[in-house]
Amino acid sequence: MRTLVTNGHIITAVDDYYADIRIIDGIITDIGRGLNDPEAEVIDAAGRLVLPGGVDPHTHLENPSGSTMTSDTFLTGSRAAAVGGTTTLIDFAKQNKGETLHAAYDTWQDKARHRTCIDYGFHIIVVEADEARLEEVPDLIAAGVTSVKMYMAYRGRMMVDDGTLFRTMLAFKAHGGLVALHAENGDVIDVLVRQAVAAGKISPKYHAMTRPPILEAEAVHRAICIAEVAESPVYFVHLSSRQALEELQRGRDRGLPVFAETCPHYLVLDESRYEAPGFEGAKYVLTPPLRSVEHQEALWRGVRAGDIAVISTDHCPFCFAGQKTLGQDDFSKIPNGGPGIEHRLALIYNAGVHGGRISPHQFVDLIATQPAKIFGLFPRKGTLAVGSDGDLVIFDPDRPCTISASTHVMNVDYSMYEGMDVRGSVDEVLLRGKPIVRARSYVGQPGDGQYIPRQRFRM
Ligand SMILES: [Zn+2]
């Protein structure tokens, strides 16, 4: 299979030039001016940007949560990702209590195999880690699962204590793995939530009020201290507050290998959404919660300064009707999470680049290059270079678009950005040289995506 993308304005994390790109059998073989290939399918990118395909390292597809399950499958969620310009996702294989890590890995491979529309990998979520479980770590890392996620929140369900966190860190670190953490003080939040519900404070806004920023900052601080003792790198998922960012910056200033991502909803939305009438605020019940504008501005400064390296989606969709409404009478029963896999590039290009906050190169770095580097996919993914996979996004930086549940591809009945006008649109997407989005419509096949074993952490 041969594809030739001509006349593109190529933007990577470091480059800015005009050229043609030839892809043969999935791999970029040539980048140059005036390339010719009579056998190739030619796509004219004139007037538009050519970017590396997006890498989204934080999604929850077909993920059981309490009595329900996220509404996007590997098929529907990865198709929406493709339409939004993401060509690689990393999902979470979640260990159930009493289960081996390999069983979790096998379960998620079975969900994704033959159905996923873009390339994919897995982190493992560890909820219990006795000696036998940690003996599985070398094999998992050899299989390309080179990162582990643990929760410092969700007491009684997924939360690990500090000892488990430390032992798991040591085990992954010893074999070249990276530890990713959901940082919030789960014990204290658990008390705050119980108190609120007992006092009859049951509406969605109390989700936010029972998870104050200081409890995120405390967990980031504690985790950095534990990681320093373990001599382990650590990556904070979905950083949401100024105080947590300050703890991260203190760790980085000490020279520690600590990294963080944030998500579009923390950069574009704020806590005023919880004041929506009726039960509407439940659409924004995700964790950590949306914060005030003050935090939003701090996060943008962290993004611009490079302390926040990655923008992921934390795509964790639940329909409003029938799923979010499980918590109609008690906010603590609302499934936590929101949909976002489809609009990451457009939202961040619009708010970041058009908003004058980041350069186009920083944009590519945040949505593709850094996640590929941190999670062991670079240079196969995350850039445009000879020898890299032919994952390309042809992006029209000026085309306007209105985000709406009535037009989105995700399998969920609402959008957190309903009615929002953004400028910048994903026109065409190639996955290893195969067009999977043409003229903004999905044209690929379920199963186009391949499992990508990831390399060990190095930085
Ligand atoms: Zn998540």
CSV table of C-alpha atoms and ligand atoms in Angstrom, one decimal, residues 58-60 92 149 151 182 237-238 261 287 313-316, ligand 1:
chain,number,residue,atom,x,y,z
A,58,HIS,CA,-5.9,8.2,28.9
A,59,THR,CA,-9.2,6.6,27.8
A,60,HIS,CA,-11.7,4.3,29.5
A,92,PHE,CA,-6.5,0.9,31.2
A,149,LYS,CA,-1.8,3.3,37.2
A,151,TYR,CA,-5.6,5.3,42.5
A,182,HIS,CA,-4.7,9.5,40.3
A,237,VAL,CA,-3.0,11.9,35.4
A,238,HIS,CA,-5.6,14.7,35.0
A,261,GLU,CA,-1.1,15.7,32.1
A,287,THR,CA,-12.9,13.4,39.0
A,313,THR,CA,-8.9,13.3,27.3
A,314,ASP,CA,-9.7,11.0,30.3
A,315,HIS,CA,-12.6,9.9,28.0
A,316,CYS,CA,-14.9,8.1,30.4
B,1,ZN,ZN,-9.4,8.4,34.0
